[in-house]
Coordinates of C-alpha atoms and ligand atoms in Angstrom, one line a residue:
M498 CA -12.5 -46.9 -1.2
G499 CA -13.0 -42.6 -1.8
R500 CA -14.8 -41.6 -4.6
I501 CA -12.7 -39.1 -5.6
R502 CA -10.2 -40.0 -8.4
V503 CA -7.6 -38.0 -10.5
L504 CA -8.0 -37.7 -13.6
S505 CA -5.7 -39.3 -16.5
D506 CA -3.5 -37.3 -18.3
N507 CA -5.5 -38.5 -21.0
I508 CA -8.7 -37.3 -20.2
A509 CA -7.7 -34.2 -18.9
N510 CA -6.1 -33.5 -22.1
K511 CA -9.3 -33.8 -23.6
I512 CA -11.2 -32.1 -21.1
A513 CA -8.6 -29.2 -22.1
A514 CA -9.4 -30.1 -25.8
G515 CA -12.7 -29.1 -25.3
E516 CA -11.6 -24.9 -24.1
V517 CA -8.3 -24.3 -26.4
V518 CA -9.4 -26.5 -29.9
E519 CA -13.4 -25.3 -30.8
R520 CA -12.8 -25.8 -34.6
P521 CA -10.7 -26.5 -37.3
A522 CA -9.6 -22.5 -37.0
S523 CA -8.3 -23.2 -32.9
V524 CA -6.3 -25.9 -34.6
V525 CA -4.6 -24.0 -36.5
K526 CA -4.5 -20.5 -34.4
E527 CA -2.4 -23.0 -32.3
L528 CA 0.3 -24.2 -34.8
L529 CA 0.6 -20.9 -35.9
E530 CA 1.2 -19.0 -32.7
N531 CA 3.9 -22.2 -32.1
S532 CA 5.6 -21.2 -35.1
L533 CA 5.6 -17.4 -34.8
D534 CA 7.1 -17.9 -31.2
A535 CA 9.2 -20.1 -33.1
G536 CA 10.8 -17.6 -34.7
A537 CA 10.1 -19.0 -38.1
M538 CA 9.9 -16.7 -41.4
D539 CA 8.5 -19.0 -44.0
L540 CA 4.5 -20.5 -42.6
R541 CA 3.0 -22.8 -44.6
I542 CA -0.5 -23.9 -44.0
A543 CA -2.3 -26.3 -45.8
I544 CA -5.9 -27.4 -45.7
E545 CA -8.1 -30.9 -46.6
A546 CA -11.7 -30.6 -46.5
G547 CA -12.4 -26.9 -44.2
G548 CA -9.5 -28.4 -41.8
R549 CA -11.6 -31.9 -40.7
R550 CA -9.7 -34.2 -42.9
L551 CA -6.3 -32.6 -42.7
I552 CA -4.7 -29.3 -41.0
R553 CA -0.8 -28.7 -42.0
V554 CA 1.8 -26.3 -40.5
A555 CA 5.2 -26.7 -41.9
D556 CA 7.5 -23.8 -40.7
N557 CA 10.9 -23.0 -40.6
G558 CA 11.4 -21.8 -37.1
C559 CA 13.8 -23.4 -34.7
G560 CA 12.8 -26.7 -34.6
M561 CA 12.6 -29.1 -31.4
L562 CA 16.0 -31.2 -30.1
R563 CA 14.6 -35.0 -30.2
D564 CA 14.4 -35.5 -26.6
D565 CA 12.3 -32.2 -27.4
A566 CA 10.2 -33.7 -29.8
L567 CA 8.1 -36.1 -27.3
L568 CA 8.2 -33.8 -24.0
A569 CA 6.5 -31.4 -26.0
F570 CA 3.4 -33.8 -25.9
E571 CA 3.2 -34.0 -22.2
R572 CA 0.5 -32.0 -20.4
H573 CA 1.6 -28.0 -19.4
A574 CA 5.0 -29.1 -20.8
T575 CA 6.5 -25.2 -22.4
S576 CA 10.3 -24.3 -23.5
K577 CA 8.3 -20.8 -22.9
L578 CA 7.8 -20.3 -18.9
S579 CA 10.0 -21.7 -16.1
D580 CA 8.7 -19.8 -13.7
I581 CA 5.7 -17.8 -12.1
Q582 CA 7.4 -14.6 -12.1
D583 CA 7.6 -15.0 -16.1
L584 CA 3.4 -15.1 -16.4
A585 CA 3.6 -11.5 -16.0
A586 CA 5.6 -10.3 -18.4
I587 CA 4.9 -13.4 -21.0
A588 CA 6.7 -12.1 -24.5
T589 CA 5.7 -15.0 -26.6
L590 CA 2.1 -16.0 -28.1
G591 CA 1.7 -20.0 -26.3
F592 CA 2.7 -20.1 -22.6
R593 CA 0.7 -22.9 -20.9
G594 CA 1.8 -25.9 -22.6
E595 CA -1.6 -27.5 -23.4
A596 CA -2.1 -27.1 -27.2
L597 CA 0.2 -29.9 -28.5
P598 CA -1.0 -32.5 -26.4
S599 CA -5.1 -31.1 -26.2
I600 CA -4.8 -31.1 -29.9
A601 CA -3.1 -34.9 -30.3
S602 CA -6.0 -35.9 -28.0
V603 CA -8.8 -35.0 -30.5
S604 CA -7.3 -36.1 -33.9
R605 CA -4.2 -38.1 -35.7
L606 CA -1.0 -36.0 -35.7
V607 CA 2.1 -36.2 -37.1
L608 CA 5.2 -34.1 -35.8
E609 CA 7.8 -34.0 -38.8
T610 CA 10.6 -31.9 -36.7
R611 CA 14.6 -31.1 -36.7
A612 CA 16.4 -28.6 -34.8
A613 CA 19.1 -26.9 -37.0
E614 CA 21.9 -27.4 -34.3
E615 CA 20.8 -31.5 -35.1
R616 CA 21.9 -33.1 -37.7
S617 CA 18.8 -35.9 -38.1
G618 CA 15.4 -35.2 -37.5
T619 CA 12.3 -36.6 -35.4
A620 CA 9.1 -38.0 -36.1
V621 CA 6.0 -38.5 -34.1
E622 CA 2.6 -40.1 -34.7
I623 CA 0.0 -39.5 -32.0
A624 CA -3.5 -40.6 -32.4
G625 CA -6.7 -39.7 -29.4
G626 CA -3.5 -39.0 -27.4
K627 CA -1.7 -42.2 -27.3
I628 CA 2.4 -42.1 -28.9
I629 CA 1.9 -44.6 -32.0
R630 CA 5.2 -44.0 -32.8
C631 CA 8.6 -42.1 -32.3
D632 CA 11.1 -42.7 -35.5
E633 CA 14.7 -40.8 -36.2
I634 CA 13.8 -39.3 -39.9
A635 CA 15.9 -37.4 -42.6
A636 CA 14.0 -33.9 -42.2
P637 CA 14.5 -29.9 -43.7
P638 CA 15.5 -27.8 -40.0
G639 CA 11.8 -26.8 -38.7
T640 CA 8.6 -28.2 -38.0
S641 CA 5.8 -29.6 -39.3
I642 CA 2.8 -30.8 -37.7
T643 CA -0.1 -32.5 -39.4
V644 CA -3.5 -32.9 -37.9
R645 CA -6.0 -35.6 -39.4
D646 CA -9.2 -36.1 -38.8
L647 CA -10.0 -34.0 -36.0
F648 CA -13.0 -35.1 -33.5
Y649 CA -12.2 -38.4 -34.7
N650 CA -12.6 -39.6 -31.6
V651 CA -15.4 -36.9 -30.2
P652 CA -18.3 -37.2 -32.1
A653 CA -20.0 -34.6 -30.2
R654 CA -17.8 -32.1 -31.5
R655 CA -17.7 -33.3 -34.3
K656 CA -21.0 -32.6 -35.1
F657 CA -21.0 -29.2 -33.9
L658 CA -18.4 -28.5 -37.0
R659 CA -20.1 -26.3 -39.2
S660 CA -20.0 -26.8 -43.1
E661 CA -16.4 -27.2 -44.8
Q662 CA -17.0 -23.4 -46.3
T663 CA -17.7 -21.7 -42.9
E664 CA -14.7 -23.8 -41.4
L665 CA -12.0 -22.3 -44.3
A666 CA -13.5 -19.0 -43.6
H667 CA -12.6 -19.3 -40.8
I668 CA -8.9 -20.3 -40.5
A669 CA -8.9 -18.1 -43.9
S670 CA -9.6 -15.1 -41.8
L671 CA -7.1 -16.2 -39.5
V672 CA -4.2 -16.9 -41.4
T673 CA -4.5 -13.4 -42.7
H674 CA -4.7 -11.8 -39.9
Y675 CA -1.8 -13.2 -38.8
S676 CA -0.1 -12.4 -42.5
L677 CA -0.8 -8.7 -41.5
A678 CA 1.0 -9.1 -38.0
H679 CA 4.3 -10.1 -39.0
P680 CA 4.4 -8.3 -42.7
S681 CA 8.4 -9.7 -42.6
R682 CA 7.4 -13.0 -42.9
S683 CA 6.2 -15.3 -45.5
F684 CA 2.6 -17.1 -45.7
E685 CA 0.7 -19.3 -48.0
L686 CA -2.6 -21.0 -47.2
T687 CA -3.5 -23.6 -49.9
H688 CA -6.6 -25.6 -49.4
G689 CA -6.2 -28.7 -51.5
P690 CA -5.0 -27.8 -54.7
H691 CA -5.8 -24.4 -54.5
Q692 CA -4.2 -21.6 -53.3
L693 CA -5.8 -19.0 -50.7
L694 CA -3.2 -16.7 -49.6
N695 CA 0.2 -16.5 -50.8
V696 CA 1.8 -13.2 -49.7
S697 CA 5.8 -12.7 -49.6
P698 CA 7.8 -10.7 -46.9
V699 CA 8.1 -6.9 -46.9
A700 CA 9.1 -3.6 -45.2
E701 CA 6.2 -2.0 -43.8
L702 CA 2.2 -3.0 -41.9
R703 CA 0.5 -0.6 -45.3
D704 CA 2.4 -2.8 -47.8
R705 CA 1.3 -6.0 -46.6
V706 CA -1.8 -4.6 -46.2
Y707 CA -2.0 -3.5 -50.3
Q708 CA -0.7 -7.2 -50.5
V709 CA -3.3 -9.3 -48.5
F710 CA -6.6 -6.4 -49.4
G711 CA -5.6 -5.3 -53.0
G712 CA -5.8 -1.0 -53.8
Q713 CA -9.8 -0.8 -53.2
T714 CA -10.0 -1.5 -49.8
M715 CA -6.8 0.3 -49.4
E716 CA -8.4 3.5 -51.2
E717 CA -11.5 3.1 -48.2
L718 CA -9.1 2.4 -45.3
V719 CA -7.0 5.4 -42.9
D720 CA -3.7 5.2 -41.7
L721 CA -3.4 5.6 -37.7
G722 CA 0.2 6.0 -37.7
M723 CA 1.7 5.6 -34.4
R724 CA -0.2 7.0 -31.8
E725 CA 1.1 7.1 -28.2
R726 CA -0.5 7.4 -24.8
E727 CA 1.9 8.2 -21.7
I728 CA 1.1 6.9 -18.5
P729 CA 3.0 8.2 -15.3
E730 CA 3.8 5.7 -13.3
E731 CA 4.4 6.1 -9.5
D732 CA 8.2 5.0 -9.8
G733 CA 8.5 8.0 -11.4
G734 CA 8.7 6.2 -14.4
S735 CA 6.3 5.7 -17.1
R736 CA 4.2 3.1 -19.6
V737 CA 3.8 4.0 -22.6
F738 CA 1.0 2.6 -25.3
V739 CA 1.4 2.2 -29.1
L740 CA -1.4 1.9 -31.8
R741 CA -1.2 1.3 -35.5
G742 CA -3.2 0.3 -38.1
F743 CA -5.1 0.9 -39.9
V744 CA -9.3 2.2 -39.9
S745 CA -12.1 2.3 -42.5
G746 CA -14.4 5.7 -42.7
P747 CA -17.9 5.6 -41.5
Q748 CA -18.6 4.9 -45.3
V749 CA -17.8 1.8 -45.0
Q750 CA -20.2 -0.3 -42.8
K751 CA -20.2 -3.7 -41.9
S752 CA -23.5 -5.8 -40.3
N753 CA -21.0 -7.7 -38.4
R754 CA -17.5 -7.4 -36.7
N755 CA -15.8 -10.2 -38.7
S756 CA -13.7 -7.2 -40.6
V757 CA -12.7 -6.0 -36.5
F758 CA -9.7 -7.3 -35.9
L759 CA -7.3 -6.4 -32.6
F760 CA -3.9 -7.3 -32.0
V761 CA -2.4 -6.8 -28.7
N762 CA 1.2 -6.9 -28.2
G763 CA 1.3 -9.3 -31.3
R764 CA -1.8 -11.4 -30.0
L765 CA -4.9 -11.7 -32.4
I766 CA -7.6 -11.4 -29.2
R767 CA -11.6 -10.3 -29.3
D768 CA -12.1 -8.5 -26.4
K769 CA -15.2 -6.6 -25.4
L770 CA -12.9 -3.1 -23.6
L771 CA -11.6 -2.7 -27.1
L772 CA -14.4 -3.2 -28.9
H773 CA -16.4 -1.1 -27.0
A774 CA -13.9 1.7 -27.9
L775 CA -14.2 1.1 -31.3
S776 CA -17.6 1.4 -31.4
S777 CA -17.5 4.7 -29.1
A778 CA -14.7 6.7 -31.6
Y779 CA -18.0 5.8 -34.7
Y780 CA -20.5 7.0 -32.3
N781 CA -22.8 9.1 -34.4
L782 CA -20.8 9.0 -37.2
M783 CA -21.9 5.1 -38.1
P784 CA -26.3 3.8 -37.7
P785 CA -26.1 1.9 -34.3
G786 CA -25.9 -2.1 -35.2
C787 CA -23.1 -1.1 -37.8
Y788 CA -19.4 -2.0 -37.9
P789 CA -15.7 -0.8 -39.5
F790 CA -13.6 -2.3 -40.5
A791 CA -10.5 -2.2 -38.4
L792 CA -7.2 -3.9 -38.1
L793 CA -5.6 -2.6 -35.0
F794 CA -2.0 -3.3 -33.4
L795 CA -2.2 -2.1 -29.1
D796 CA 1.4 -2.5 -27.9
C797 CA 2.5 -2.2 -24.9
D798 CA 4.6 -3.5 -21.8
A799 CA 3.6 -6.9 -21.1
E800 CA 3.5 -6.2 -17.6
E801 CA 0.1 -3.8 -18.3
V802 CA -1.9 -6.9 -20.1
D803 CA -2.9 -9.8 -18.7
V804 CA -3.7 -12.7 -21.4
N805 CA -4.1 -15.9 -19.0
V806 CA -7.8 -15.0 -19.2
H807 CA -9.1 -17.2 -21.1
P808 CA -7.2 -21.3 -22.0
A809 CA -7.0 -19.9 -25.8
K810 CA -6.0 -16.7 -25.0
T811 CA -8.4 -14.9 -26.8
E812 CA -9.0 -12.3 -23.6
V813 CA -7.1 -10.4 -22.1
R814 CA -7.2 -7.8 -18.9
F815 CA -5.4 -4.4 -18.6
R816 CA -4.4 -3.1 -15.8
H817 CA -5.4 -0.1 -17.1
G818 CA -8.3 -0.5 -19.1
T819 CA -10.1 3.4 -18.8
V820 CA -6.5 4.4 -19.9
V821 CA -6.6 1.8 -22.6
H822 CA -9.8 2.6 -23.6
D823 CA -10.2 6.2 -24.1
F824 CA -6.9 6.3 -25.7
V825 CA -8.3 3.7 -28.5
R826 CA -11.1 6.2 -28.8
D827 CA -10.0 9.2 -29.1
S828 CA -6.8 8.0 -31.8
I829 CA -9.5 6.8 -34.0
R830 CA -11.7 9.3 -33.5
E831 CA -9.2 12.5 -34.4
L832 CA -8.5 10.7 -37.0
L833 CA -11.9 10.6 -38.1
M834 CA -12.4 14.0 -38.2
E835 CA -9.0 15.0 -39.6
R836 CA -10.4 12.9 -42.9
R837 CA -13.6 13.8 -43.7
P838 CA -13.7 11.7 -46.5
V839 CA -17.2 11.8 -49.1
S840 CA -19.0 9.1 -50.2
A841 CA -18.4 8.4 -53.5
I842 CA -21.9 7.6 -56.2
P843 CA -20.7 3.7 -57.0
S844 CA -21.0 4.5 -60.6
R845 CA -20.7 0.4 -62.1
T846 CA -18.8 2.1 -64.8
S847 CA -15.4 2.5 -63.5
P848 CA -13.3 -0.2 -63.0
A849 CA -11.2 -0.7 -60.4
P850 CA -8.6 1.7 -59.4
L851 CA -5.9 -0.6 -59.7
E852 CA -5.1 -2.2 -63.1
Y853 CA -1.1 -3.8 -62.8
A854 CA 0.1 -6.8 -61.5
Q855 CA -2.0 -9.3 -62.1
P856 CA -5.4 -7.3 -62.0
A857 CA -6.9 -10.3 -62.2
A858 CA -5.4 -12.8 -59.2
R859 CA -6.2 -9.8 -57.3
L860 CA -9.9 -9.4 -54.8
P861 CA -10.7 -7.0 -52.4
Y862 CA -10.7 -9.3 -48.4
S863 CA -14.5 -7.7 -48.3
E864 CA -15.3 -10.1 -51.8
F865 CA -12.9 -12.9 -50.8
T866 CA -14.7 -13.0 -47.5
Q867 CA -18.2 -13.0 -49.2
Q868 CA -17.4 -15.7 -51.8
I869 CA -16.7 -17.9 -48.9
E870 CA -20.0 -16.9 -47.3
N871 CA -21.6 -17.6 -51.0
A872 CA -20.6 -20.1 -51.5
V873 CA -21.5 -21.5 -47.9
F874 CA -24.7 -21.0 -49.2
E875 CA -24.7 -22.2 -52.5
S876 CA -22.4 -25.1 -51.8
Q877 CA -20.4 -24.0 -54.7
P878 CA -17.0 -26.2 -55.3
V879 CA -14.2 -25.1 -53.5
A880 CA -12.6 -25.3 -56.6
D881 CA -14.3 -21.8 -57.1
L882 CA -12.7 -20.2 -54.2
P883 CA -10.7 -16.8 -55.0
V884 CA -6.9 -16.5 -55.4
F885 CA -5.0 -14.1 -54.0
T886 CA -1.6 -13.7 -55.7
V887 CA 0.7 -11.2 -54.6
H888 CA 3.8 -9.9 -56.3
A889 CA 5.7 -6.7 -55.6
P890 CA 3.2 -4.6 -53.7
S891 CA 3.4 -0.4 -54.4
P892 CA 0.8 1.2 -52.5
S893 CA 2.9 4.7 -53.3
A894 CA 1.8 3.9 -57.1
I895 CA -1.9 4.2 -56.0
D896 CA -1.8 8.0 -56.8
A897 CA 0.9 7.6 -59.7
E898 CA -2.0 7.6 -62.3
P899 CA -2.6 11.8 -63.9
L900 CA -5.9 12.5 -65.4
R901 CA -4.8 13.0 -69.0
L902 CA -7.5 15.5 -70.4
P903 CA -6.9 19.0 -70.7
A904 CA -10.3 21.3 -68.7
P905 CA -13.3 21.4 -70.2
D906 CA -14.8 22.3 -67.1
T907 CA -17.3 25.6 -66.3
H908 CA -16.0 25.6 -62.7
G909 CA -12.3 25.6 -63.2
P910 CA -9.5 23.4 -64.0
I911 CA -10.0 19.8 -63.7
L912 CA -7.9 18.3 -61.0
A913 CA -6.5 15.1 -59.8
D914 CA -8.8 13.3 -58.6
G915 CA -8.3 12.4 -55.3
A916 CA -6.8 15.9 -54.5
L917 CA -10.1 17.3 -53.3
D918 CA -11.5 14.3 -51.5
S919 CA -12.4 15.9 -48.4
L920 CA -15.3 18.3 -47.4
A921 CA -12.6 20.8 -48.0
A922 CA -14.4 21.1 -51.5
L923 CA -17.4 21.9 -49.5
A924 CA -17.1 25.7 -49.4
D925 CA -16.6 25.9 -53.0
L926 CA -20.2 24.3 -53.8
R927 CA -22.0 26.0 -56.6
P928 CA -25.4 24.8 -56.1
L929 CA -27.7 24.2 -59.0
G930 CA -30.8 23.6 -57.5
Q931 CA -33.3 21.7 -56.0
L932 CA -34.1 17.5 -56.9
H933 CA -37.5 16.4 -55.1
D934 CA -37.6 19.3 -52.9
S935 CA -35.2 16.9 -50.8
F936 CA -31.9 16.8 -52.5
I937 CA -29.4 20.0 -53.9
V938 CA -27.4 19.7 -56.5
A939 CA -24.1 21.7 -56.9
A940 CA -21.1 21.6 -59.0
G941 CA -18.0 21.0 -57.1
R942 CA -14.1 21.4 -58.6
D943 CA -14.0 18.2 -57.9
G944 CA -17.2 17.2 -59.9
L945 CA -20.6 17.2 -59.2
W946 CA -22.3 16.9 -55.6
I947 CA -25.7 15.7 -54.0
I948 CA -26.5 16.9 -50.6
D949 CA -29.5 15.2 -48.2
Q950 CA -30.6 18.6 -47.0
H951 CA -32.3 17.0 -44.0
V952 CA -29.0 15.1 -42.2
A953 CA -26.9 18.2 -43.8
H954 CA -29.4 20.5 -41.3
E955 CA -29.1 17.8 -38.7
R956 CA -25.5 17.5 -38.7
I957 CA -25.3 21.5 -38.6
L958 CA -27.7 21.6 -35.4
F959 CA -25.5 18.4 -33.7
E960 CA -23.4 20.2 -33.9
K961 CA -23.8 24.0 -32.5
I962 CA -26.1 22.1 -29.7
L963 CA -23.4 19.9 -28.7
K964 CA -20.9 23.4 -28.8
E965 CA -23.9 25.4 -26.9
R966 CA -24.0 22.5 -23.9
R967 CA -19.9 22.6 -23.6
T968 CA -20.2 26.3 -23.5
G969 CA -23.4 26.7 -21.2
R970 CA -26.9 26.4 -22.0
V971 CA -28.8 25.6 -25.2
E972 CA -31.4 28.0 -26.4
M973 CA -34.4 27.6 -25.4
Q974 CA -38.1 28.4 -26.4
R975 CA -40.8 28.9 -23.6
L976 CA -43.6 26.6 -24.3
L977 CA -46.8 28.9 -24.1
L978 CA -49.0 26.5 -22.0
P979 CA -46.1 23.8 -20.3
M980 CA -47.0 20.3 -20.9
V981 CA -47.7 17.2 -19.3
L982 CA -46.6 14.0 -20.4
Q983 CA -47.9 11.1 -18.5
L984 CA -45.0 8.3 -18.3
T985 CA -44.4 4.5 -17.6
A986 CA -42.7 3.3 -14.7
A987 CA -39.7 2.8 -17.0
Q988 CA -39.6 5.8 -18.4
Q989 CA -40.3 7.3 -15.1
I990 CA -36.7 5.7 -13.5
E991 CA -35.2 6.9 -16.5
Y992 CA -35.5 10.7 -16.3
A993 CA -34.9 10.6 -12.6
R994 CA -31.6 9.6 -13.7
I995 CA -31.5 11.5 -17.4
A996 CA -33.3 14.6 -15.6
D997 CA -30.0 17.2 -15.0
E998 CA -29.1 16.2 -18.7
L999 CA -32.0 16.9 -20.0
N1000 CA -32.8 20.4 -18.2
E1001 CA -29.0 21.4 -19.3
S1002 CA -29.8 20.7 -23.0
G1003 CA -32.0 23.2 -23.9
F1004 CA -35.8 21.5 -21.9
D1005 CA -37.5 22.8 -18.7
T1006 CA -38.8 19.9 -17.3
E1007 CA -39.6 18.9 -13.7
P1008 CA -41.7 16.0 -12.0
F1009 CA -45.7 16.8 -11.7
G1010 CA -47.3 14.4 -9.3
N1011 CA -47.1 10.7 -9.5
R1012 CA -45.9 9.8 -13.0
T1013 CA -45.8 12.9 -15.0
L1014 CA -43.4 15.4 -16.3
A1015 CA -44.4 19.1 -17.0
V1016 CA -41.9 20.8 -20.1
K1017 CA -42.0 24.6 -20.0
A1018 CA -39.5 25.0 -22.3
A1019 CA -37.9 23.3 -25.3
P1020 CA -35.1 23.1 -27.3
A1021 CA -35.1 26.5 -30.2
G1022 CA -36.4 25.4 -33.2
I1023 CA -38.5 22.3 -32.2
H1024 CA -42.1 22.9 -33.3
A1025 CA -44.5 22.4 -30.5
G1026 CA -46.1 19.7 -32.2
D1027 CA -42.9 17.5 -31.6
V1028 CA -41.9 18.2 -28.3
E1029 CA -44.0 15.0 -26.8
R1030 CA -42.5 12.3 -28.8
L1031 CA -38.9 14.0 -28.4
V1032 CA -38.8 13.9 -25.0
F1033 CA -40.6 9.9 -25.1
E1034 CA -37.4 9.3 -28.1
I1035 CA -34.9 10.9 -25.8
L1036 CA -36.2 8.2 -22.8
E1037 CA -36.1 5.5 -25.1
I1038 CA -32.6 5.7 -26.1
S1039 CA -31.7 6.6 -22.7
E1040 CA -33.7 3.6 -21.3
S1041 CA -32.1 1.0 -25.1
D1042 CA -28.7 1.8 -25.9
L1043 CA -27.1 4.3 -24.0
R1044 CA -27.8 2.9 -20.4
K1045 CA -24.1 1.4 -20.0
V1046 CA -22.8 4.6 -22.0
S1047 CA -20.6 7.5 -20.7
L1048 CA -22.5 10.7 -20.0
D1049 CA -20.9 12.0 -22.9
D1050 CA -22.4 10.0 -25.2
L1051 CA -25.9 10.4 -23.6
R1052 CA -25.1 14.1 -24.0
R1053 CA -24.4 13.2 -27.8
G1054 CA -27.5 10.8 -28.4
I1055 CA -29.8 13.6 -26.7
A1056 CA -28.6 16.6 -28.9
A1057 CA -28.9 13.8 -31.9
S1058 CA -32.6 13.4 -30.9
I1059 CA -33.0 17.5 -31.1
A1060 CA -30.6 17.7 -33.8
C1061 CA -33.2 15.7 -36.3
R1062 CA -36.3 16.9 -35.0
A1063 CA -35.5 20.4 -35.3
A1064 CA -33.6 20.0 -38.9
I1065 CA -35.1 20.8 -42.4
K1066 CA -37.1 18.3 -43.6
V1067 CA -37.2 16.4 -47.0
N1068 CA -40.0 17.7 -49.5
M1069 CA -39.3 21.3 -48.7
R1070 CA -38.9 23.5 -51.2
L1071 CA -35.6 25.4 -49.9
D1072 CA -34.9 29.3 -51.5
P1073 CA -31.6 29.7 -53.3
A1074 CA -30.3 32.3 -49.9
K1075 CA -31.6 29.2 -47.5
I1076 CA -29.5 26.5 -50.0
D1077 CA -26.6 29.2 -49.5
W1078 CA -26.7 29.0 -45.8
L1079 CA -27.1 25.3 -45.0
L1080 CA -23.7 24.7 -47.5
R1081 CA -22.2 27.4 -45.7
A1082 CA -22.7 26.3 -42.6
L1083 CA -22.3 23.1 -43.4
S1084 CA -18.7 23.7 -44.6
Q1085 CA -18.0 25.0 -41.2
T1086 CA -19.0 21.5 -39.2
D1087 CA -16.6 19.2 -37.5
Y1088 CA -17.5 16.5 -39.6
P1089 CA -19.8 17.3 -42.5
M1090 CA -19.5 13.3 -44.1
T1091 CA -22.5 11.7 -42.2
C1092 CA -25.5 12.6 -39.8
P1093 CA -25.5 12.1 -35.8
H1094 CA -26.9 8.4 -37.0
G1095 CA -24.7 7.6 -39.7
R1096 CA -26.0 8.4 -42.6
P1097 CA -24.1 9.9 -45.5
I1098 CA -25.0 13.9 -46.0
A1099 CA -22.9 14.2 -49.4
L1100 CA -22.4 11.8 -52.6
R1101 CA -20.1 13.2 -54.9
Y1102 CA -19.8 11.7 -58.7
S1103 CA -16.5 12.8 -59.1
T1104 CA -14.8 14.3 -62.6
R1105 CA -12.8 11.5 -62.8
D1106 CA -15.8 8.8 -62.9
I1107 CA -18.1 11.6 -65.1
L1108 CA -14.8 11.7 -67.1
R1109 CA -14.9 7.9 -67.2
S1110 CA -18.4 7.4 -68.3
F1111 CA -18.1 9.6 -71.5
H1112 CA -15.0 7.7 -72.4
R1113 CA -12.8 10.2 -72.3
I1114 CA -10.4 8.7 -70.2
Ligands
ADP192 P1 2.9 -23.5 -25.5 O1 3.0 -23.1 -26.9 O2 2.3 -23.1 -24.6 O3 4.6 -23.2 -25.2 P2 2.0 -26.1 -26.5 O4 1.5 -27.1 -26.9 O5 1.8 -25.3 -28.0 O6 2.1 -25.3 -25.8 O7 3.7 -26.5 -27.6 C1 4.7 -27.3 -26.3 C2 6.2 -27.2 -26.7 O8 6.4 -27.5 -27.8 C3 6.6 -25.8 -27.0 O9 6.8 -24.8 -26.0 C4 8.0 -25.0 -27.8 O10 8.8 -25.8 -27.3 C5 7.5 -26.9 -28.7 N1 7.0 -26.7 -29.7 C6 5.6 -26.5 -30.2 N2 5.4 -26.1 -32.2 C7 6.8 -25.6 -31.8 C8 7.4 -25.3 -33.6 N3 6.4 -25.2 -34.5 N4 8.9 -24.9 -34.0 C9 9.8 -25.5 -32.0 N5 8.9 -26.0 -30.9 C10 7.7 -25.7 -31.1
MG193 MG1 1.5 -22.6 -28.0

């Protein structure tokens, strides 16, 4: 007898479960996707003990016919795909027919379902993949699936589960973001007796964002609107990509990607290509290693994207990857350039901007996740988790509250807050002086401004260098004596790779024997004593994070280094004429908000906050 055997379905399901069901949140994801595929408009998710004890997803979707209720647990049983052609254009979230049998093989599962066209429903109970009962029951139309004791029969998996709070945080994040992808449907998430999310149907994505995150976060976000890119096809037709969603300005800097949510054709995914496009959009606006908040929906023809890359369907492959990448990057970058928001000085006295509709019950999402994270460390009881309860959203009310005071300002009348939020106001600043020889203090029509002189100058130079680079050579200075630098082997290789770019960026360098480099000229404004350090710094950036990025990014990296070295330093007294020049030049830059490394340039203490701090409003 041979040694190879065909695995029983039960074992095959358990193996598949290893891929599909990683943690409680993956169960929630599969069940939610099934409910959405079933056309449900009302989705209720109940969790106990972070999903280990119980996960229940109940919906009012199409339900299952009696005969289908059992079949759904057969491996590769699906109602969504019938032949291989369908796989090229999948319009549903599910298609592999793997989720239910996988989940049922590693838990105790109860399915209760009724198709609208049948008079009674069906209950199926399965434990560890074995069918225990199948009964006719009375049930409302729709489906409810209860998953108890996840991984009870797979101790190895159970051990890998993190704390209750961590698993719950994953679930909360997942449900929240599915609710964002489907504003017209209602979602409720409860953990034990606590309601974590409860959102009613709304017409617009913007309304749902407001429901979920509250007004404060909403103020930090910029609406992408609807951006389109069309690519012609060989057959004369064309493919259209549409990008919608919200991103934060560069002032919102998160230390991880937990606030980045990407949907492709309504499917929540983690995709390297799109993540890279997002990072590139913020390149030079945000420090490396920081991430924005992003909620992006990319929609395209189903044929443009292969979703059958990963069993959990979290990765995709695009037919026109580069087009998609550049489209996403450019759309976001354009938006950030249009917006140019100013960092506000955090004011401890200023209350949250929105105070109608149950203020106590609403919590910005960032704080919500933060509290869950904190709870993980402080092992707080679950009862301390915050609650979202949201009613009648009205984003337009954000700018409803008028200023009540007349105008006592020395700089003309007080303007409604927000109206001059952008750096349009920069050109209009009246410098008052310098603080610690490092910061310029200025009066603006919309409040008091503090500008970091070093980073402001850095931004001015950065854009100047890039502009010069685009139109020809960067302004340079000959060194009196050529400088000879010793390179390591790695630096030598790096040098060979970027020599052309370096020389186009204001340097004049050439190899000078083995592992030595002669530098004969450097960009204007660089102190001779800084040249050596600058060259090594550029070799290093190109070596570290920029190796994999495009020439354009390398160019920006070089420009950023030159700008940083050549810029006015802190602790340097500036005469009024120089201050005037700096403010004027800054106001003429394309992006006067952050330095090329992503630090803020200007802080504004808004007139509104000043009035508020003096209890005048
Ligand atoms: P897939 O979603 O890949 O088809 P699943 O194992 O997740 O595979 O589900 C198997 C089948 O069970 C689905 O194709 C669908 O017909 C049915 N089903 C699962 N969940 C629901 C639900 N909530 N409402 C109606 N039908 C469902
Ligand atoms: Mg499914």
